[in-house]
Amino acid sequence: DTGVSQNPRHKITKRGQNVTFRCDPISEHNRLYWYRQTLGQGPEFLTYFQNEAQLEKSRLLSDRFSAERPKGSFSTLEIQRTEQGDSAMYLCASSAATGSWPDTQYFGPGTRLTVL
Amino acid sequence: QKEVEQDPGPLSVPEGAIVSLNCTYSNSAFQYFMWYRQYSRKGPELLMYTYSSGNKEDGRFTAQVDKSSKYISLFIRDSQPSDSATYLCAMSESGGYSTLTFGKGTMLLVSP
């Protein structure tokens, strides 16, 4: 078990371009979360999957953002028509959903997005 | 006013000092409280967790929750340079799946 991995680690793009990030959760973790963290702030929840079903989306997640988890394993987060305000660290986390608390979320190292 | 307030620091202490980190919150529905540690260029990792009011101790770390004051604390005894990191408080309303609400984090610097 190598933990949660995210690719790429860094992405620089020009305003208006589309970007896609990938998250590979800890194997057999059925819950997967996406967060956004800007400099000097804590992570902000974006969306959550239970297996392949997207069960909750934050109102922070505008129509330009879409996330998928097609086979209940890895997940992708796509941002269309990027804006400078999208520059942030995008964190992925996974949890095992054992039924007992806490349902510990294990975070990946994040993908740092810079929109020029 | 944000739901969770946390002083961003930085907080600088000498090695061996007792460190006190705090958060206040406004949502009285929060019942589950967590502390995450985040090293530079890494994702957060869960450090401590408590349910409702009370204290919990784990080695050099003690977490306290005072729901009546909507105030939570993390104490670190005998602080070490390796404790230098950003400490994030996080809260949720339920113990099953529930959105985590984070504070902005306090940067701690422990000098040898």
CSV table of C-alpha atoms in Angstrom, one decimal, chain B:
chain,number,residue,atom,x,y,z
B,1,GLN,CA,-17.5,35.1,9.9
B,2,LYS,CA,-16.1,31.8,8.8
B,3,GLU,CA,-17.5,28.7,10.5
B,4,VAL,CA,-14.0,27.8,11.9
B,5,GLU,CA,-11.5,30.4,13.0
B,6,GLN,CA,-7.8,29.5,13.5
B,7,ASP,CA,-4.9,31.9,14.0
B,8,PRO,CA,-2.5,31.3,11.1
B,9,GLY,CA,0.7,32.1,13.1
B,10,PRO,CA,3.5,31.5,12.6
B,11,LEU,CA,4.1,30.3,16.1
B,12,SER,CA,7.8,30.0,17.0
B,13,VAL,CA,8.9,28.1,20.1
B,14,PRO,CA,12.2,26.6,21.3
B,15,GLU,CA,12.6,22.9,21.5
B,16,GLY,CA,11.1,21.4,24.6
B,17,ALA,CA,8.4,24.1,24.9
B,18,ILE,CA,4.7,23.3,25.5
B,19,VAL,CA,2.7,24.4,22.5
B,20,SER,CA,-1.0,25.4,22.5
B,21,LEU,CA,-3.0,25.5,19.3
B,22,ASN,CA,-6.6,26.6,19.2
B,23,CYS,CA,-9.7,26.9,17.1
B,24,THR,CA,-13.1,28.5,17.6
B,25,TYR,CA,-16.2,27.6,15.7
B,26,SER,CA,-19.7,28.9,15.3
B,27,ASN,CA,-21.7,25.9,14.1
B,28,SER,CA,-23.2,24.2,17.2
B,29,ALA,CA,-24.0,21.1,15.2
B,30,PHE,CA,-20.3,20.2,15.0
B,31,GLN,CA,-19.7,17.1,17.2
B,32,TYR,CA,-16.6,15.5,15.8
B,33,PHE,CA,-13.3,17.3,16.1
B,34,MET,CA,-10.0,16.4,14.5
B,35,TRP,CA,-6.5,17.8,14.2
B,36,TYR,CA,-4.4,17.3,11.1
B,37,ARG,CA,-0.7,17.9,10.6
B,38,GLN,CA,0.5,19.1,7.2
B,39,TYR,CA,4.2,19.3,6.3
B,40,SER,CA,5.3,21.5,3.5
B,41,ARG,CA,4.3,20.2,0.1
B,42,LYS,CA,2.5,17.2,1.6
B,43,GLY,CA,-1.1,16.4,2.2
B,44,PRO,CA,-2.7,16.6,5.6
B,45,GLU,CA,-2.4,13.6,8.0
B,46,LEU,CA,-4.8,12.9,10.8
B,47,LEU,CA,-3.1,13.4,14.2
B,48,MET,CA,-5.9,13.4,16.8
B,49,TYR,CA,-9.7,13.0,17.0
B,50,THR,CA,-12.3,13.6,19.7
B,51,TYR,CA,-16.0,13.3,20.0
B,52,SER,CA,-18.0,16.0,21.8
B,53,SER,CA,-16.5,17.6,24.8
B,54,GLY,CA,-13.6,16.3,26.8
B,55,ASN,CA,-9.9,15.5,26.6
B,56,LYS,CA,-7.9,12.9,24.8
B,57,GLU,CA,-4.2,12.2,25.2
B,58,ASP,CA,-1.9,10.4,22.8
B,59,GLY,CA,1.8,10.5,23.7
B,60,ARG,CA,3.0,14.1,23.7
B,61,PHE,CA,-0.3,15.3,22.2
B,62,THR,CA,-3.5,16.2,24.1
B,63,ALA,CA,-6.7,17.4,22.4
B,64,GLN,CA,-9.4,19.3,24.3
B,65,VAL,CA,-12.9,20.2,23.3
B,66,ASP,CA,-15.1,22.7,25.1
B,67,LYS,CA,-18.5,22.6,23.3
B,68,SER,CA,-20.0,25.2,25.6
B,69,SER,CA,-17.4,27.7,24.5
B,70,LYS,CA,-17.1,26.3,20.9
B,71,TYR,CA,-13.4,26.1,21.5
B,72,ILE,CA,-10.9,23.3,20.8
B,73,SER,CA,-7.3,23.0,21.6
B,74,LEU,CA,-4.3,20.9,20.8
B,75,PHE,CA,-1.4,20.8,23.2
B,76,ILE,CA,2.1,19.5,22.3
B,77,ARG,CA,4.4,18.7,25.2
B,78,ASP,CA,8.2,18.6,24.8
B,79,SER,CA,8.0,20.0,21.3
B,80,GLN,CA,10.6,18.8,18.8
B,81,PRO,CA,11.9,20.4,15.6
B,82,SER,CA,10.2,17.5,13.7
B,83,ASP,CA,6.9,19.0,15.0
B,84,SER,CA,7.4,22.0,12.7
B,85,ALA,CA,4.4,21.9,10.4
B,86,THR,CA,1.0,23.5,9.8
B,87,TYR,CA,-1.7,22.2,12.2
B,88,LEU,CA,-5.2,22.2,10.9
B,89,CYS,CA,-8.3,21.7,13.0
B,90,ALA,CA,-11.3,20.1,11.3
B,91,MET,CA,-14.9,19.4,12.3
B,92,SER,CA,-17.9,17.5,11.2
B,93,GLU,CA,-21.5,17.2,12.2
B,94,SER,CA,-21.8,13.5,12.1
B,95,GLY,CA,-19.5,10.5,12.6
B,96,GLY,CA,-20.4,8.7,9.4
B,97,TYR,CA,-19.7,10.4,6.1
B,98,SER,CA,-19.9,14.1,6.7
B,99,THR,CA,-18.1,17.0,5.1
B,100,LEU,CA,-15.1,18.1,7.0
B,101,THR,CA,-14.8,21.9,7.7
B,102,PHE,CA,-11.2,22.9,8.2
B,103,GLY,CA,-9.6,25.9,9.9
B,104,LYS,CA,-7.0,27.8,7.9
B,105,GLY,CA,-4.1,26.1,9.9
B,106,THR,CA,-1.5,27.4,12.3
B,107,MET,CA,2.1,27.2,11.2
B,108,LEU,CA,4.4,26.0,14.0
B,109,LEU,CA,8.1,26.4,14.0
B,110,VAL,CA,10.2,24.6,16.7
B,111,SER,CA,13.8,25.7,16.8
B,112,PRO,CA,16.5,23.5,18.1
